[in-house]
C-alpha cells in the first residue's frame, strides 16, 4: 500500500497589491516525516519555491490566523468560498527588506488533502524514529 499523499491544486499568487496570477501548488505528505507537509509552487513549468510546513499549522490556518515567523497562514472569505491565505517571507534584500510572497488556495481543497493525511497517520499517532535518525547523523549520512 502506498501511503504517500499528493494533491496538485491551482492557486493564486498575489503579484501586486490587488493583482493575482494563477499558479500550481503541489502538496505532498510522506508518513516517514509525519509532522510535515511539503508545498512546491510552480508556474509555467518552473519551480518557484519549496516549503516544508508543519501539518497541524496548516490545519490551524484553515480556521484561524497562525504563524509568526517566515510562514503565516489565515482563512479569508473574499466572497464565494473560503480561501487559505499563505504568506511566505524569504531571504533579505540588499536594501534590508525581505522577499515576500502571498498565495491563496481554496480552503476546502487544502482541507481535503489534510483529511487524507490524517487517514494515513492520525493526529497523535505520529512516530519519529529518533534512534535511526541519530545513527544516520553519526554515520555522516
Coordinates of C-alpha atoms in Angstrom, one line a residue:
X1 CA 0.0 0.0 0.0
X2 CA 1.4 3.4 -1.0
X3 CA 0.6 5.8 1.9
X4 CA 2.3 8.8 0.3
X5 CA -0.4 11.6 -0.2
X6 CA -0.2 14.1 -3.1
X7 CA -2.5 16.7 -4.4
X8 CA -2.0 19.4 -7.1
X9 CA -4.1 22.4 -7.0
X10 CA -4.5 25.7 -8.8
X11 CA -3.6 28.7 -6.5
X12 CA -3.4 32.4 -7.0
X13 CA -0.1 34.2 -6.4
X14 CA -0.5 37.8 -5.4
X15 CA 1.7 39.8 -7.8
X16 CA 0.9 43.3 -6.6
X17 CA -1.5 45.0 -4.2
X18 CA -4.5 43.5 -5.9
X19 CA -3.3 41.5 -8.9
X20 CA -3.3 37.7 -8.7
X21 CA -1.8 35.3 -11.2
X22 CA -2.6 31.6 -11.4
X23 CA 0.0 29.0 -10.4
X24 CA 0.2 25.4 -9.2
X25 CA 0.8 24.1 -5.8
X26 CA 1.9 20.6 -5.2
X27 CA 1.1 19.4 -1.7
X28 CA 2.7 16.1 -0.5
X29 CA 2.8 14.1 2.7
X30 CA 5.2 11.3 3.5
X31 CA 4.4 9.3 6.6
X32 CA 8.1 8.8 7.1
X33 CA 8.1 12.6 8.1
X34 CA 4.7 12.6 9.8
X35 CA 4.6 16.2 11.1
X36 CA 5.4 17.8 7.8
X37 CA 3.6 18.8 4.6
X38 CA 5.7 19.8 1.6
X39 CA 4.4 22.6 -0.6
X40 CA 6.0 23.2 -4.0
X41 CA 4.9 26.2 -6.1
X42 CA 5.3 26.2 -9.8
X43 CA 4.4 28.5 -12.7
X44 CA 5.0 27.9 -16.4
X45 CA 6.7 24.6 -15.7
X46 CA 9.3 26.2 -13.3
X47 CA 9.6 25.6 -9.6
X48 CA 9.2 28.9 -7.9
X49 CA 9.6 27.8 -4.3
X50 CA 9.6 24.8 -2.0
X51 CA 8.5 25.0 1.6
X52 CA 8.1 22.4 4.3
X53 CA 5.3 23.2 6.7
X54 CA 4.0 21.8 10.0
X55 CA 0.9 19.7 9.2
X56 CA -1.0 20.9 12.3
X57 CA -0.1 24.6 11.5
X58 CA -1.7 24.2 8.0
X59 CA -4.8 22.7 9.7
X60 CA -5.0 25.5 12.2
X61 CA -4.6 28.1 9.4
X62 CA -7.8 27.0 7.8
X63 CA -9.8 28.3 10.8
X64 CA -7.6 31.0 12.5
X65 CA -4.5 33.1 11.9
X66 CA -1.4 31.1 12.8
X67 CA 2.4 31.6 12.4
X68 CA 4.6 34.5 13.4
X69 CA 7.9 33.8 11.6
X70 CA 8.6 33.1 7.9
X71 CA 5.2 31.4 7.3
X72 CA 1.9 32.9 8.2
X73 CA -1.5 31.4 7.4
X74 CA -5.0 32.6 7.9
X75 CA -8.5 31.9 6.5
X76 CA -10.2 34.5 4.3
X77 CA -13.7 34.8 2.8
X78 CA -13.4 37.1 -0.2
X79 CA -17.0 36.4 -1.4
X80 CA -17.6 33.0 -2.9
X81 CA -15.9 30.2 -0.9
X82 CA -13.2 30.3 1.7
X83 CA -9.5 30.7 1.0
X84 CA -6.4 29.9 2.8
X85 CA -4.0 32.9 2.7
X86 CA -0.4 31.8 2.9
X87 CA 2.3 34.4 3.4
X88 CA 6.0 33.4 3.0
X89 CA 9.0 35.5 3.9
X90 CA 12.4 34.7 2.5
X91 CA 15.9 36.0 2.5
X92 CA 16.7 39.7 2.9
X93 CA 17.2 42.1 0.0
X94 CA 20.3 44.3 -0.1
X95 CA 18.0 47.2 1.0
X96 CA 17.1 45.5 4.2
X97 CA 13.6 44.3 3.0
X98 CA 12.7 40.6 2.6
X99 CA 11.4 38.6 -0.2
X100 CA 7.7 38.2 0.4
X101 CA 5.0 36.1 -1.4
X102 CA 1.3 35.8 -0.8
X103 CA -0.5 32.7 -2.1
X104 CA -4.2 31.9 -2.0
X105 CA -5.7 28.4 -2.1
X106 CA -9.2 27.1 -1.8
X107 CA -9.6 26.1 1.8
X108 CA -11.9 23.2 1.0
X109 CA -9.2 21.6 -1.3
X110 CA -6.5 22.0 1.3
X111 CA -8.8 20.6 4.0
X112 CA -9.5 17.5 1.7
X113 CA -5.7 17.0 1.4
X114 CA -5.2 17.2 5.2
X115 CA -8.1 14.8 5.9
X116 CA -6.4 12.3 3.6
X117 CA -3.1 12.7 5.5
X118 CA -4.9 12.2 8.8
X119 CA -6.4 9.0 7.5
X120 CA -2.8 7.9 6.6
X121 CA -1.3 8.9 10.0
X122 CA -3.9 10.0 12.6
X123 CA -3.1 13.0 14.8
X124 CA -1.3 11.8 18.0
X125 CA -0.1 8.7 16.2
X126 CA 2.9 10.2 14.5
X127 CA 6.1 8.2 15.1
X128 CA 9.6 9.6 14.9
X129 CA 12.4 7.1 14.9
X130 CA 14.9 9.1 16.8
X131 CA 17.4 6.3 17.2
X132 CA 17.5 5.7 13.4
X133 CA 17.9 9.5 12.8
X134 CA 20.8 9.8 15.3
X135 CA 22.5 6.7 13.8
X136 CA 22.3 8.2 10.4
X137 CA 23.6 11.6 11.6
X138 CA 26.5 10.0 13.4
X139 CA 27.3 7.8 10.4
X140 CA 27.7 11.0 8.4
X141 CA 24.6 10.4 6.2

